[in-house]
Short mmCIF file of C-alpha atoms in Angstrom, two decimals:
data_model
loop_
_atom_site.label_atom_id
_atom_site.label_comp_id
_atom_site.label_asym_id
_atom_site.label_seq_id
_atom_site.Cartn_x
_atom_site.Cartn_y
_atom_site.Cartn_z
CA MET A 1 -56.50 -107.97 132.86
CA THR A 2 -55.01 -105.04 134.78
CA ARG A 3 -57.03 -102.73 137.02
CA ARG A 4 -56.51 -99.99 134.42
CA GLY A 5 -57.82 -102.32 131.70
CA ARG A 6 -60.96 -103.09 133.69
CA SER A 7 -61.53 -99.39 134.34
CA LEU A 8 -61.23 -98.52 130.65
CA LEU A 9 -63.61 -101.33 129.73
CA ARG A 10 -66.15 -100.03 132.25
CA LEU A 11 -65.77 -96.51 130.82
CA LEU A 12 -66.13 -97.83 127.27
CA ALA A 13 -69.22 -99.79 128.28
CA SER A 14 -70.72 -96.65 129.82
CA VAL A 15 -70.09 -94.65 126.64
CA LEU A 16 -71.60 -97.37 124.49
CA LEU A 17 -74.61 -97.56 126.82
CA VAL A 18 -75.19 -93.83 126.41
CA VAL A 19 -74.75 -94.24 122.67
CA GLY A 20 -77.31 -97.06 122.71
CA VAL A 21 -79.82 -94.87 124.52
CA GLY A 22 -79.29 -92.23 121.84
CA ILE A 23 -79.93 -94.77 119.11
CA ALA A 24 -83.06 -96.00 120.86
CA GLY A 25 -84.34 -92.45 121.22
CA ARG A 26 -83.85 -91.82 117.55
CA ALA A 27 -85.56 -95.11 116.63
CA THR A 28 -88.58 -94.18 118.79
CA ARG A 29 -88.96 -90.83 117.09
CA VAL A 30 -88.80 -92.37 113.64
CA SER A 31 -91.37 -95.05 114.50
CA ASP A 32 -93.82 -92.45 115.89
CA GLY A 33 -94.09 -90.69 112.54
CA ALA A 34 -93.62 -91.14 108.85
CA ALA A 35 -90.29 -92.59 107.80
CA PRO A 36 -87.99 -89.84 106.54
CA SER A 37 -87.22 -89.85 102.85
CA ARG A 38 -83.74 -89.02 101.57
CA ALA A 39 -85.14 -88.80 98.03
CA THR A 40 -87.25 -85.74 98.95
CA GLY A 41 -84.34 -84.07 100.74
CA THR A 42 -85.93 -84.41 104.19
CA SER A 43 -83.28 -84.24 106.91
CA VAL A 44 -82.69 -87.27 109.12
CA ASP A 45 -83.10 -86.66 112.85
CA THR A 46 -80.02 -87.30 114.95
CA ALA A 47 -80.42 -87.86 118.67
CA LEU A 48 -78.70 -85.34 120.94
CA VAL A 49 -76.51 -88.17 122.21
CA SER A 50 -75.62 -90.19 119.15
CA PRO A 51 -72.76 -92.50 118.18
CA ARG A 52 -72.25 -90.22 115.20
CA ARG A 53 -71.42 -87.43 117.63
CA LEU A 54 -68.91 -89.51 119.63
CA PRO A 55 -66.98 -91.75 117.23
CA LEU A 56 -63.53 -90.40 118.12
CA VAL A 57 -64.10 -90.87 121.85
CA VAL A 58 -65.32 -94.43 121.30
CA GLN A 59 -62.35 -95.21 119.04
CA GLN A 60 -59.83 -93.84 121.52
CA LEU A 61 -61.32 -95.74 124.45
CA ALA A 62 -61.37 -98.97 122.47
CA GLY A 63 -57.94 -98.31 121.00
CA ALA A 64 -56.47 -97.77 124.46
CA GLN A 65 -56.83 -101.49 125.19
CA LEU A 66 -54.85 -102.48 122.12
CA LEU A 67 -52.27 -99.74 122.72
CA GLN A 68 -51.68 -100.89 126.28
CA ARG A 69 -51.36 -104.51 125.23
CA ASP A 70 -48.85 -103.76 122.47
CA LEU A 71 -46.80 -101.33 124.59
CA ASP A 72 -46.58 -103.86 127.42
CA ALA A 73 -45.41 -106.54 124.99
CA THR A 74 -42.80 -104.24 123.40
CA LEU A 75 -41.34 -103.04 126.70
CA ALA A 76 -41.70 -106.30 128.70
CA PRO A 77 -38.04 -107.40 128.34
CA TYR A 78 -36.70 -104.18 129.90
CA GLU A 79 -36.85 -101.92 132.90
CA ALA A 80 -39.27 -99.46 131.37
CA CYS A 81 -41.85 -96.75 131.76
CA ALA A 82 -44.49 -95.47 129.35
CA ALA A 83 -47.07 -92.69 129.38
CA VAL A 84 -49.44 -91.94 126.52
CA ASP A 85 -52.16 -89.26 126.57
CA ALA A 86 -54.93 -88.63 124.03
CA ALA A 87 -57.88 -86.24 123.87
CA VAL A 88 -59.83 -88.48 126.28
CA GLY A 89 -56.97 -88.47 128.78
CA PRO A 90 -54.39 -91.17 129.60
CA VAL A 91 -54.66 -94.11 127.19
CA GLY A 92 -51.44 -95.93 128.05
CA ARG A 93 -49.53 -96.24 131.32
CA SER A 94 -46.75 -98.60 132.37
CA ASP A 95 -44.85 -97.64 135.53
CA ALA A 96 -45.25 -94.06 134.32
CA ASP A 97 -43.94 -92.58 137.57
CA ARG A 98 -40.82 -94.75 137.64
CA ALA A 99 -37.72 -92.56 137.19
CA LEU A 100 -35.20 -94.03 134.74
CA THR A 101 -32.12 -92.84 132.86
CA PRO A 102 -33.59 -90.52 130.19
CA ALA A 103 -30.56 -90.19 127.87
CA SER A 104 -31.16 -87.32 125.41
CA THR A 105 -34.89 -87.04 126.09
CA LEU A 106 -33.59 -84.91 128.99
CA LYS A 107 -32.98 -82.14 126.45
CA LEU A 108 -36.74 -81.47 126.46
CA VAL A 109 -36.41 -80.72 130.18
CA THR A 110 -33.33 -78.54 129.62
CA GLY A 111 -35.06 -76.60 126.84
CA ALA A 112 -38.18 -76.01 128.93
CA ALA A 113 -36.13 -74.76 131.88
CA ALA A 114 -34.07 -72.41 129.68
CA LEU A 115 -37.19 -70.91 128.12
CA ALA A 116 -38.80 -70.50 131.54
CA THR A 117 -35.67 -68.85 132.95
CA PHE A 118 -34.77 -66.42 130.16
CA GLY A 119 -37.75 -66.19 127.80
CA ALA A 120 -38.02 -67.16 124.14
CA GLU A 121 -36.60 -63.86 122.83
CA HIS A 122 -33.46 -63.87 124.98
CA ARG A 123 -30.18 -63.44 123.08
CA PHE A 124 -26.62 -64.21 124.15
CA THR A 125 -24.09 -61.40 123.72
CA THR A 126 -20.42 -61.83 122.86
CA ARG A 127 -18.42 -58.64 123.42
CA VAL A 128 -15.04 -57.28 122.40
CA VAL A 129 -13.58 -54.73 124.80
CA ALA A 130 -10.33 -52.83 125.37
CA ALA A 131 -8.76 -50.75 128.12
CA ALA A 132 -9.23 -47.67 125.90
CA PRO A 133 -10.84 -46.92 122.54
CA PRO A 134 -8.66 -47.34 119.43
CA VAL A 135 -6.72 -44.24 118.38
CA ASP A 136 -5.91 -43.74 114.71
CA GLY A 137 -6.93 -47.36 114.09
CA VAL A 138 -4.63 -48.77 116.79
CA VAL A 139 -5.67 -50.53 120.00
CA ASP A 140 -2.79 -49.67 122.35
CA GLY A 141 -2.83 -52.91 124.29
CA ASP A 142 -5.04 -55.98 124.27
CA LEU A 143 -8.40 -56.55 122.67
CA VAL A 144 -10.48 -58.84 124.90
CA LEU A 145 -13.02 -61.32 123.52
CA VAL A 146 -15.56 -61.86 126.33
CA GLY A 147 -17.67 -65.03 126.19
CA GLY A 148 -21.35 -64.60 126.92
CA GLY A 149 -22.34 -68.27 126.93
CA ASP A 150 -23.48 -68.26 123.30
CA PRO A 151 -23.64 -71.94 122.25
CA VAL A 152 -23.89 -71.29 118.51
CA LEU A 153 -20.89 -69.05 117.71
CA SER A 154 -19.57 -70.36 114.39
CA THR A 155 -16.94 -69.76 111.75
CA PRO A 156 -17.96 -69.67 108.07
CA GLU A 157 -16.45 -73.12 107.54
CA TYR A 158 -18.48 -74.67 110.37
CA GLU A 159 -21.68 -73.05 109.15
CA ALA A 160 -21.08 -74.61 105.72
CA PHE A 161 -20.55 -77.99 107.39
CA LEU A 162 -23.86 -77.66 109.25
CA ARG A 163 -25.79 -76.72 106.13
CA ALA A 164 -24.52 -79.84 104.34
CA SER A 165 -25.66 -82.19 107.13
CA PRO A 166 -29.19 -83.68 107.08
CA ARG A 167 -29.16 -83.75 110.87
CA HIS A 168 -27.80 -80.22 111.48
CA ARG A 169 -28.79 -78.24 108.40
CA LEU A 170 -31.45 -76.14 110.17
CA GLU A 171 -29.29 -75.06 113.12
CA PRO A 172 -28.98 -71.30 113.75
CA VAL A 173 -25.55 -69.70 114.10
CA THR A 174 -23.98 -66.54 115.45
CA ARG A 175 -21.35 -65.60 112.89
CA LEU A 176 -17.91 -64.94 114.37
CA ASP A 177 -17.06 -63.55 110.95
CA ASP A 178 -19.64 -60.79 111.50
CA LEU A 179 -17.98 -59.91 114.80
CA ALA A 180 -14.62 -59.63 113.05
CA GLN A 181 -16.21 -57.31 110.51
CA ARG A 182 -17.69 -55.13 113.26
CA ILE A 183 -14.26 -54.78 114.86
CA ALA A 184 -12.83 -53.67 111.52
CA SER A 185 -15.82 -51.36 110.97
CA ALA A 186 -15.07 -49.76 114.36
CA GLY A 187 -11.83 -48.51 112.79
CA VAL A 188 -9.43 -51.07 114.23
CA ARG A 189 -6.48 -51.69 111.92
CA ARG A 190 -3.96 -52.95 114.43
CA VAL A 191 -3.96 -54.52 117.90
CA ALA A 192 -0.66 -53.69 119.57
CA GLY A 193 -1.24 -56.36 122.20
CA ALA A 194 -3.04 -59.69 121.90
CA ILE A 195 -6.53 -61.03 121.50
CA VAL A 196 -7.30 -62.02 125.10
CA THR A 197 -10.03 -64.61 125.63
CA ASP A 198 -12.20 -64.30 128.73
CA ASP A 199 -14.58 -67.19 129.54
CA SER A 200 -14.94 -66.40 133.25
CA ARG A 201 -18.73 -66.16 132.94
CA HIS A 202 -18.94 -69.92 133.61
CA ASP A 203 -16.92 -72.01 136.06
CA ASP A 204 -13.69 -73.72 135.04
CA VAL A 205 -14.87 -77.36 135.09
CA ARG A 206 -14.36 -78.39 131.48
CA PHE A 207 -15.63 -81.99 131.55
CA LEU A 208 -18.07 -83.49 134.03
CA PRO A 209 -16.81 -86.36 136.22
CA GLU A 210 -20.09 -88.22 135.54
CA TRP A 211 -19.19 -88.62 131.85
CA LYS A 212 -17.14 -91.32 130.14
CA LEU A 213 -13.93 -90.10 128.54
CA GLU A 214 -15.12 -91.80 125.35
CA TYR A 215 -17.77 -89.10 125.00
CA PHE A 216 -14.96 -86.59 124.40
CA LEU A 217 -12.79 -88.89 122.32
CA ASP A 218 -15.73 -89.89 120.10
CA GLY A 219 -16.86 -86.28 119.64
CA ASP A 220 -20.15 -86.64 121.55
CA VAL A 221 -19.40 -83.58 123.69
CA GLY A 222 -16.50 -81.15 123.96
CA ARG A 223 -14.85 -79.23 126.76
CA LEU A 224 -17.21 -76.69 128.31
CA SER A 225 -16.60 -72.94 128.17
CA ALA A 226 -18.60 -69.72 128.11
CA LEU A 227 -16.55 -68.84 125.02
CA THR A 228 -17.06 -71.65 122.53
CA VAL A 229 -16.82 -71.54 118.74
CA ASP A 230 -17.85 -74.31 116.33
CA ASP A 231 -19.23 -76.48 119.15
CA ALA A 232 -15.63 -76.75 120.38
CA ASN A 233 -14.65 -78.66 117.24
CA ALA A 234 -11.16 -78.36 115.76
CA SER A 235 -12.08 -80.22 112.57
CA PHE A 236 -15.22 -81.35 110.79
CA PRO A 237 -16.51 -83.67 109.65
CA GLY A 238 -14.96 -85.99 112.15
CA GLU A 239 -15.68 -83.66 115.05
CA THR A 240 -12.26 -83.60 116.69
CA ARG A 241 -12.81 -81.59 119.85
CA VAL A 242 -10.41 -78.92 121.10
CA ASP A 243 -8.80 -79.02 124.55
CA ASP A 244 -9.34 -75.30 125.26
CA PRO A 245 -12.47 -73.82 123.61
CA ALA A 246 -11.65 -70.21 124.59
CA ALA A 247 -8.13 -70.40 123.19
CA HIS A 248 -9.57 -71.89 120.01
CA ALA A 249 -12.10 -69.03 119.78
CA GLY A 250 -9.31 -66.47 120.12
CA ALA A 251 -7.22 -68.10 117.41
CA GLU A 252 -10.21 -68.15 115.05
CA LEU A 253 -10.92 -64.45 115.68
CA VAL A 254 -7.28 -63.60 114.94
CA ARG A 255 -7.56 -65.51 111.66
CA LEU A 256 -10.76 -63.73 110.64
CA LEU A 257 -9.34 -60.30 111.58
CA GLU A 258 -6.16 -60.87 109.62
CA ALA A 259 -8.27 -61.83 106.61
CA ARG A 260 -9.59 -58.25 106.82
CA GLY A 261 -6.16 -56.69 107.04
CA VAL A 262 -6.24 -56.17 110.83
CA VAL A 263 -2.80 -56.86 112.33
CA VAL A 264 -2.66 -58.56 115.74
CA ASP A 265 0.82 -58.26 117.21
CA GLY A 266 0.46 -60.64 120.14
CA GLY A 267 -1.61 -63.51 118.79
CA SER A 268 -4.15 -64.99 121.22
CA VAL A 269 -3.78 -65.53 124.99
CA ARG A 270 -6.08 -66.31 127.93
CA GLY A 271 -7.07 -63.65 130.44
CA VAL A 272 -9.86 -61.56 131.96
CA ALA A 273 -11.31 -58.27 130.76
CA PRO A 274 -10.47 -55.14 132.81
CA ALA A 275 -13.36 -54.04 135.00
CA ASP A 276 -13.44 -50.59 133.39
CA ALA A 277 -12.99 -51.77 129.78
CA VAL A 278 -14.78 -49.98 126.94
CA GLU A 279 -16.74 -51.86 124.33
CA VAL A 280 -15.37 -51.92 120.79
CA ALA A 281 -17.88 -54.33 119.21
CA ARG A 282 -20.50 -56.91 120.07
CA ILE A 283 -22.66 -59.54 118.43
CA GLU A 284 -25.91 -61.13 119.57
CA SER A 285 -27.12 -64.64 119.01
CA PRO A 286 -30.39 -65.66 117.37
CA PRO A 287 -33.32 -65.80 119.84
CA LEU A 288 -33.17 -68.51 122.49
CA ALA A 289 -36.30 -70.14 121.02
CA GLU A 290 -34.41 -70.89 117.80
CA ILE A 291 -31.44 -72.28 119.73
CA VAL A 292 -33.63 -74.53 121.89
CA GLU A 293 -35.55 -75.73 118.85
CA ALA A 294 -32.35 -76.73 117.02
CA MET A 295 -30.82 -78.26 120.16
CA ILE A 296 -33.81 -80.61 120.46
CA THR A 297 -34.02 -81.42 116.74
CA SER A 298 -30.37 -82.39 116.29
CA SER A 299 -29.77 -83.44 119.93
CA ASP A 300 -26.84 -81.06 120.37
CA ASN A 301 -25.05 -82.08 123.58
CA GLN A 302 -22.76 -79.04 123.62
CA THR A 303 -25.65 -76.58 123.40
CA ALA A 304 -27.58 -78.38 126.13
CA GLU A 305 -24.63 -78.20 128.51
CA LEU A 306 -23.99 -74.52 127.87
CA LEU A 307 -27.68 -73.74 128.40
CA VAL A 308 -27.60 -75.39 131.80
CA ARG A 309 -24.53 -73.35 132.76
CA GLU A 310 -26.27 -70.19 131.61
CA ILE A 311 -29.19 -71.10 133.86
CA GLY A 312 -26.54 -71.46 136.57
CA THR A 313 -25.52 -67.81 136.14
CA THR A 314 -28.85 -66.89 137.74
CA ALA A 315 -27.43 -68.48 140.91
CA GLY A 316 -24.16 -66.62 140.55
CA ASP A 317 -21.46 -69.06 139.45
CA GLY A 318 -22.34 -70.46 136.02
CA SER A 319 -21.70 -74.06 137.09
CA THR A 320 -23.53 -77.18 135.99
CA ALA A 321 -24.53 -77.94 139.58
CA SER A 322 -26.10 -74.50 140.05
CA GLY A 323 -27.77 -74.77 136.67
CA THR A 324 -29.41 -78.11 137.35
CA ALA A 325 -30.63 -76.93 140.75
CA ALA A 326 -32.16 -73.81 139.18
CA GLU A 327 -33.61 -75.98 136.43
CA VAL A 328 -35.46 -78.18 138.92
CA ALA A 329 -36.84 -75.08 140.63
CA ALA A 330 -38.04 -73.67 137.29
CA LEU A 331 -39.78 -76.93 136.39
CA ASP A 332 -41.45 -77.10 139.80
CA ALA A 333 -42.79 -73.57 139.29
CA LEU A 334 -44.24 -74.73 135.94
CA GLY A 335 -46.16 -77.50 137.69
CA VAL A 336 -44.07 -80.36 136.30
CA PRO A 337 -44.15 -83.44 138.58
CA LEU A 338 -40.63 -84.18 139.78
CA ASP A 339 -40.94 -87.23 142.05
CA GLY A 340 -37.80 -89.32 141.68
CA THR A 341 -36.17 -86.78 139.36
CA THR A 342 -32.38 -86.41 139.47
CA ILE A 343 -30.67 -84.03 137.02
CA VAL A 344 -26.87 -83.83 136.90
CA ASP A 345 -26.28 -82.45 133.40
CA GLY A 346 -28.14 -80.85 130.52
CA SER A 347 -27.59 -83.30 127.69
CA GLY A 348 -28.56 -86.61 129.28
CA LEU A 349 -25.10 -88.14 128.84
CA ALA A 350 -24.78 -88.87 132.57
CA ARG A 351 -26.32 -92.17 133.61
CA ALA A 352 -27.06 -90.73 137.06
CA ASN A 353 -29.88 -88.66 135.54
CA ALA A 354 -33.33 -90.03 136.39
CA VAL A 355 -36.67 -88.82 135.00
CA SER A 356 -40.07 -90.48 134.77
CA CYS A 357 -42.28 -90.79 131.72
CA SER A 358 -44.94 -88.80 133.60
CA THR A 359 -42.46 -85.93 133.92
CA LEU A 360 -41.53 -86.05 130.23
CA VAL A 361 -45.16 -86.03 129.10
CA ARG A 362 -45.92 -83.11 131.39
CA VAL A 363 -42.98 -81.20 129.88
CA LEU A 364 -44.38 -81.96 126.42
CA THR A 365 -47.70 -80.35 127.33
CA LEU A 366 -45.83 -77.06 127.84
CA ARG A 367 -45.26 -76.86 124.08
CA THR A 368 -48.72 -75.33 123.57
CA ARG A 369 -48.02 -72.47 126.02
CA ALA A 370 -46.98 -69.06 124.78
CA GLY A 371 -43.21 -68.81 124.92
CA PHE A 372 -42.64 -72.58 124.84
CA GLU A 373 -43.51 -73.30 121.21
CA ALA A 374 -39.86 -74.19 120.50
CA LEU A 375 -40.42 -77.46 122.36
CA ASP A 376 -42.97 -78.40 119.72
CA ARG A 377 -41.09 -77.09 116.69
CA GLY A 378 -37.92 -78.81 117.87
CA LEU A 379 -39.31 -82.34 117.81
CA ALA A 380 -37.57 -84.24 115.01
CA VAL A 381 -39.95 -85.38 112.28
CA ALA A 382 -39.81 -89.09 111.47
CA GLY A 383 -38.08 -89.65 108.16
CA ARG A 384 -37.49 -85.92 107.66
CA THR A 385 -35.44 -83.90 110.18
CA GLY A 386 -32.81 -83.99 112.90
CA THR A 387 -32.08 -87.28 114.64
CA LEU A 388 -34.94 -88.89 112.68
CA ALA A 389 -33.96 -87.47 109.28
CA GLU A 390 -33.01 -90.91 108.01
CA ARG A 391 -35.06 -93.09 110.34
CA LEU A 392 -38.67 -94.23 110.86
CA ALA A 393 -39.45 -93.51 107.21
CA ASP A 394 -42.28 -96.08 107.05
CA PRO A 395 -45.30 -94.31 105.45
CA ALA A 396 -47.40 -95.16 108.51
CA ILE A 397 -44.94 -93.24 110.73
CA ALA A 398 -43.09 -90.67 108.61
CA ASP A 399 -44.32 -87.08 109.00
CA ARG A 400 -46.88 -88.12 111.66
CA LEU A 401 -44.53 -88.95 114.52
CA ARG A 402 -42.42 -86.10 115.92
CA ALA A 403 -40.14 -86.90 118.81
CA LYS A 404 -37.01 -86.41 120.86
CA THR A 405 -34.88 -89.50 120.83
CA GLY A 406 -32.69 -90.73 123.67
CA SER A 407 -29.84 -93.17 123.15
CA LEU A 408 -27.03 -94.53 125.33
CA ASP A 409 -25.69 -98.05 125.55
CA GLY A 410 -28.50 -99.87 127.32
CA VAL A 411 -30.89 -96.90 127.24
CA SER A 412 -33.56 -96.18 124.62
CA GLY A 413 -36.01 -93.30 124.90
CA LEU A 414 -38.63 -91.67 122.71
CA ALA A 415 -40.83 -88.73 123.74
CA GLY A 416 -43.06 -86.64 121.51
CA VAL A 417 -46.36 -86.58 119.67
CA VAL A 418 -48.19 -88.46 116.94
CA ASP A 419 -50.27 -86.09 114.84
CA GLY A 420 -53.50 -86.99 113.07
CA THR A 421 -57.20 -87.40 113.78
CA SER A 422 -56.35 -89.02 117.13
CA PRO A 423 -53.26 -87.08 118.28
CA ILE A 424 -51.32 -88.36 121.27
CA GLU A 425 -48.47 -87.21 123.49
CA PHE A 426 -46.15 -89.93 124.72
CA ALA A 427 -42.92 -90.82 126.49
CA THR A 428 -41.24 -94.21 126.76
CA LEU A 429 -37.93 -95.19 128.36
CA ALA A 430 -36.33 -98.63 128.29
CA VAL A 431 -33.19 -99.75 130.11
CA GLY A 432 -31.56 -103.12 129.47
CA ASP A 433 -28.74 -105.08 127.91
CA PHE A 434 -28.58 -103.74 124.36
CA GLY A 435 -26.38 -101.57 122.18
CA GLU A 436 -27.11 -98.67 119.83
CA ASP A 437 -28.75 -100.85 117.18
CA GLY A 438 -30.90 -102.55 119.80
CA GLY A 439 -31.98 -99.19 121.19
CA ARG A 440 -32.99 -97.98 117.75
CA ALA A 441 -34.98 -101.18 117.22
CA ILE A 442 -36.88 -100.50 120.44
CA GLN A 443 -37.62 -96.93 119.30
CA ALA A 444 -38.91 -98.24 115.95
CA ALA A 445 -41.12 -100.84 117.64
CA VAL A 446 -42.56 -98.23 120.02
CA ALA A 447 -43.17 -95.83 117.12
CA THR A 448 -45.05 -98.53 115.20
CA VAL A 449 -47.31 -99.23 118.17
CA LEU A 450 -48.03 -95.54 118.73
CA ALA A 451 -48.71 -94.82 115.06
CA ARG A 452 -51.45 -97.49 115.02
CA PHE A 453 -53.49 -95.77 117.71
CA PRO A 454 -56.49 -95.93 118.02
CA ALA A 455 -56.20 -99.22 116.08
CA VAL A 456 -59.95 -99.66 115.56
CA PRO A 457 -60.16 -100.89 111.97
CA VAL A 458 -63.87 -100.52 111.35
CA ASP A 459 -66.04 -97.41 111.12
CA LEU A 460 -68.01 -97.81 114.32
CA VAL A 461 -70.83 -95.56 113.19
CA PRO A 462 -72.02 -95.91 109.58
CA VAL A 463 -73.79 -92.89 108.20
CA PRO A 464 -77.55 -93.62 107.99
#
């Protein structure tokens, strides 16, 4: 038996000893007087310290032994860490401080840092500016579309695609179509120049060197830009990513303007807004809390990466490197333990990322703080929403387990909560020689173990 197991047994024995004293006290009082009668409605004395007052504590302490045993058996074939906390405190620990590749569980960390940096009500602004206001409906020159880092700018067609997807149907959008309407409502009938696209808010690294090219080719993540529409997708379903997100955004705005009768003489080109430009129209995103919530639920890699770059704007350059450095500082200020932590992107696609289960569980505890509720709402519900919409539908797990999944070849992660009479917060990471199906099998096995907690089948304290 492990040192932790012996400690829990000693604690359980102490609780049961106290419970026994309570029982003895009650028995003494009953023997000193007439036996109480239920038939006459006389109340039954209950000792101040009674097993009927502590059944949940006793169950959790006893259940911790079974939980630890089953977690150890499930994770034994892999490099792994596990951390499970209940109302009584830690009830499961396996190398909890060991930093491992987190895969997409890192999005919990990214979401927490974004909320800490900007606040839950923050909105991203996409602006349209010109060198001078339109005269008689004509912009004499270019109209510049300035990216503000909004990760959810969408065309009507992409929004329809999202709504039809079980995984993405709840995602918020900023409607590019509404921006086109606001330009038309500002009196613009013709642009004598071009629609110029300006994404200079973020740096010009479009794809991180730490990522496999397959991630782009398979549609896992697109090129990165402060001016991105439709998650940088050129087609959907199929998720064919575009090579230049800003150019794609400009072309889509031209299309939506022309649908309203606005003529654009010069098409769409890349450029930078004049320093003294005047604003013609703007559109704001939904609140950051809604974006973070959806990013966690559906595991949106593109959104996670743009959020990290937005965090990087607080350091001046809107790069991923600046964003991850600022993210670590924000987490440290929140009291999150960071020993062994390495963060190189926002989505968890990079295998160089390293986070411990202790860190992930600490991030999960933030979900009850004001301003961080999106971390809780974003957890995918087993058998119902997001990455778990069509998984873990076993009645013992569905609806009760809510989690962020993490999957790469050879990496399987699960971090979240199990709701019920004995709620727990947990994080597990496993690294080994397995593919996507193997990783999902590990997640399912872990979920089954967690859902059984406290795994004490009998009512320890029958009602007298």
